[in-house]
PDB file of C-alpha atoms in Angstrom:
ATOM      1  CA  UNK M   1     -91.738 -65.643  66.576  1.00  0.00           C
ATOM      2  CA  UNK M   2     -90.489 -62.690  63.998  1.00  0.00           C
ATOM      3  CA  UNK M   3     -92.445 -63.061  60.837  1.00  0.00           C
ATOM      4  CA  UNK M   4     -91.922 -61.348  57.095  1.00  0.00           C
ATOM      5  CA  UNK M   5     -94.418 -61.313  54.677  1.00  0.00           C
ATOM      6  CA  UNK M   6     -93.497 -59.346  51.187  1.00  0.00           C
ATOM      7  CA  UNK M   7     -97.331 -58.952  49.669  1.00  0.00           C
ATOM      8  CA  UNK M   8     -97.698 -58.413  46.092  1.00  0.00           C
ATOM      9  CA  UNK M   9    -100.570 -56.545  44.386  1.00  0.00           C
ATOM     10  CA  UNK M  10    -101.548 -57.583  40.801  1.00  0.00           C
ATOM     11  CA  UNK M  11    -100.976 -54.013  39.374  1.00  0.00           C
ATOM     12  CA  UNK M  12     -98.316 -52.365  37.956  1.00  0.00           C
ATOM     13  CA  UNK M  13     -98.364 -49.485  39.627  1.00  0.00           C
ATOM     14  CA  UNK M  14     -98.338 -51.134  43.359  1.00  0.00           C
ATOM     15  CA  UNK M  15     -95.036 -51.776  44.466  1.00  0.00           C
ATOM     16  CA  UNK M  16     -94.882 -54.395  46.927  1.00  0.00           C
ATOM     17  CA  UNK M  17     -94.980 -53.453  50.551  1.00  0.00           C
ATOM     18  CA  UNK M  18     -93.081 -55.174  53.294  1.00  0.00           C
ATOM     19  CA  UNK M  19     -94.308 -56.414  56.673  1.00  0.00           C
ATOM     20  CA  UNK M  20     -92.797 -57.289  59.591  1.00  0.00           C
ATOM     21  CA  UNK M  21     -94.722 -58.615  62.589  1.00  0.00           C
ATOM     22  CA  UNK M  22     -94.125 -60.672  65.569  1.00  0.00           C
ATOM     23  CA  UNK M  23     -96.479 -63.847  65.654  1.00  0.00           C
ATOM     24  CA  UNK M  24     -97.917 -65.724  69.071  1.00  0.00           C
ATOM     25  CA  UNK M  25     -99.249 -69.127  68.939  1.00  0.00           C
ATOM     26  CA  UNK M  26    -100.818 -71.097  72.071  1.00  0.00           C
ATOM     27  CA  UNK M  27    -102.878 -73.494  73.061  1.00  0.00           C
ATOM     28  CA  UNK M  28    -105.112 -72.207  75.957  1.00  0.00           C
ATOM     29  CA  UNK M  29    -107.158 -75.656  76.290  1.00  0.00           C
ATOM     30  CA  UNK M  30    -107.131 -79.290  74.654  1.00  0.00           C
ATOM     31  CA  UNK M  31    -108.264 -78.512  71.237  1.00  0.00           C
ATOM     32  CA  UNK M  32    -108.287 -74.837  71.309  1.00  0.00           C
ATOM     33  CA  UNK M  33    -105.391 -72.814  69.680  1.00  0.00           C
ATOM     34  CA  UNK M  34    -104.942 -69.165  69.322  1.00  0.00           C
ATOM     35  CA  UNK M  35    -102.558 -67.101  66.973  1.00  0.00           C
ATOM     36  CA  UNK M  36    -101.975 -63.541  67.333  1.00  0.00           C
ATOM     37  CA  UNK M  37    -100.392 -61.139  65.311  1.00  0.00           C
ATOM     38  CA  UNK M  38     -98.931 -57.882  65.782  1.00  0.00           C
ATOM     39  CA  UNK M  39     -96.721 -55.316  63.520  1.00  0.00           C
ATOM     40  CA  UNK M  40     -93.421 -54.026  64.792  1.00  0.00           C
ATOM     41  CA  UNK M  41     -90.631 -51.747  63.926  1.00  0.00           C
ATOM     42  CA  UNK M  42     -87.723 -54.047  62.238  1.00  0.00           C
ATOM     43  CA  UNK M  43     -84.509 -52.177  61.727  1.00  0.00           C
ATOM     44  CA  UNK M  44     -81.257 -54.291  61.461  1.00  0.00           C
ATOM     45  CA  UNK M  45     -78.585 -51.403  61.016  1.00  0.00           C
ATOM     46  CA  UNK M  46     -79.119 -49.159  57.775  1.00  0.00           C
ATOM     47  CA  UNK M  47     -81.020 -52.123  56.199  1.00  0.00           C
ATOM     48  CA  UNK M  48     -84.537 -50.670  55.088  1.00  0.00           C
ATOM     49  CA  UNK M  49     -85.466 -51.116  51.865  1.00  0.00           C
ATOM     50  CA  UNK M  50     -88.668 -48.686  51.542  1.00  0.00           C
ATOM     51  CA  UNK M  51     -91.115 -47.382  53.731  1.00  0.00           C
ATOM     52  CA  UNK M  52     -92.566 -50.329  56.172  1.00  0.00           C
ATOM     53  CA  UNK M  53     -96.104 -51.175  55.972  1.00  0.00           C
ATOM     54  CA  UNK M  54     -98.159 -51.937  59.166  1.00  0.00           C
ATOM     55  CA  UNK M  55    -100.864 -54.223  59.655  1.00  0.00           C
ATOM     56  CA  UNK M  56    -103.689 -53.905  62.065  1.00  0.00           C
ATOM     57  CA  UNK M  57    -103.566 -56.163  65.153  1.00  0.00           C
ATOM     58  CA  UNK M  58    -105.432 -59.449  64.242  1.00  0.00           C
ATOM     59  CA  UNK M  59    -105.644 -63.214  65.252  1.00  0.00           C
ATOM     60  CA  UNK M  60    -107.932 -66.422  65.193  1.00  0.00           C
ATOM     61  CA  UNK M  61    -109.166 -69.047  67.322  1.00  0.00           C
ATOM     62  CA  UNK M  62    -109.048 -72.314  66.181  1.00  0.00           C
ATOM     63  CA  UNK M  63    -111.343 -75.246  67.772  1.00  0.00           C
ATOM     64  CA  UNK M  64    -111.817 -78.541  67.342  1.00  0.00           C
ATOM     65  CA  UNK M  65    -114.883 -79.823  66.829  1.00  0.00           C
ATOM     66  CA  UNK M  66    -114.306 -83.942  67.493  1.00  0.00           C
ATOM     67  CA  UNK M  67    -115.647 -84.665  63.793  1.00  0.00           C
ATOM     68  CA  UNK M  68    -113.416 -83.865  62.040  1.00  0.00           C
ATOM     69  CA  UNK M  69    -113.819 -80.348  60.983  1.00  0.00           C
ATOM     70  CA  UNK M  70    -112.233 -77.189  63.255  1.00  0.00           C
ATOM     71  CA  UNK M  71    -114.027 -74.007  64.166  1.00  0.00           C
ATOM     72  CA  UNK M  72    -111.774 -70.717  63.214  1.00  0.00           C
ATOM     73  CA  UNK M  73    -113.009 -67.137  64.644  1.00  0.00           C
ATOM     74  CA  UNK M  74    -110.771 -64.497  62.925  1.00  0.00           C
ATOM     75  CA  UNK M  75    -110.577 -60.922  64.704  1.00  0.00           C
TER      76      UNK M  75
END
């Protein structure tokens, strides 16, 4: 799925960057999920409204541990 994220930083003199990034969710096994997500290039005709920010490749795992709690690994 196409994602946007607009991330603020708490100064003044940070403008706010833009990401776009396409987002993967699946379950591989009964209780085990994993979401991945990777930066793209968005450009919808002339709309671009500053300089696009990338994002490294990252993801998690999420398990489920049959007590309740889940067990995330982020990469």
């Amino acid at each position: 799925m196409q994602m946007y994220e607009e991330m603020h930083i708490l100064s003044p003199l940070v403008l706010p960057r833009d990401f776009y990034f396409l987002r993967h969710c699946q379950q591989i096994e009964l209780g085990t999920w994993v979401i991945a997500d990777v930066s793209y290039n968005f450009t919808k005709g002339s709309f671009v409204r500053q300089p696009q920010s990338w994002r490294l490749p990252s993801g998690c795992m999420i398990e489920d541990m049959h007590n309740g709690y889940s067990k995330v690994c982020f990469i």
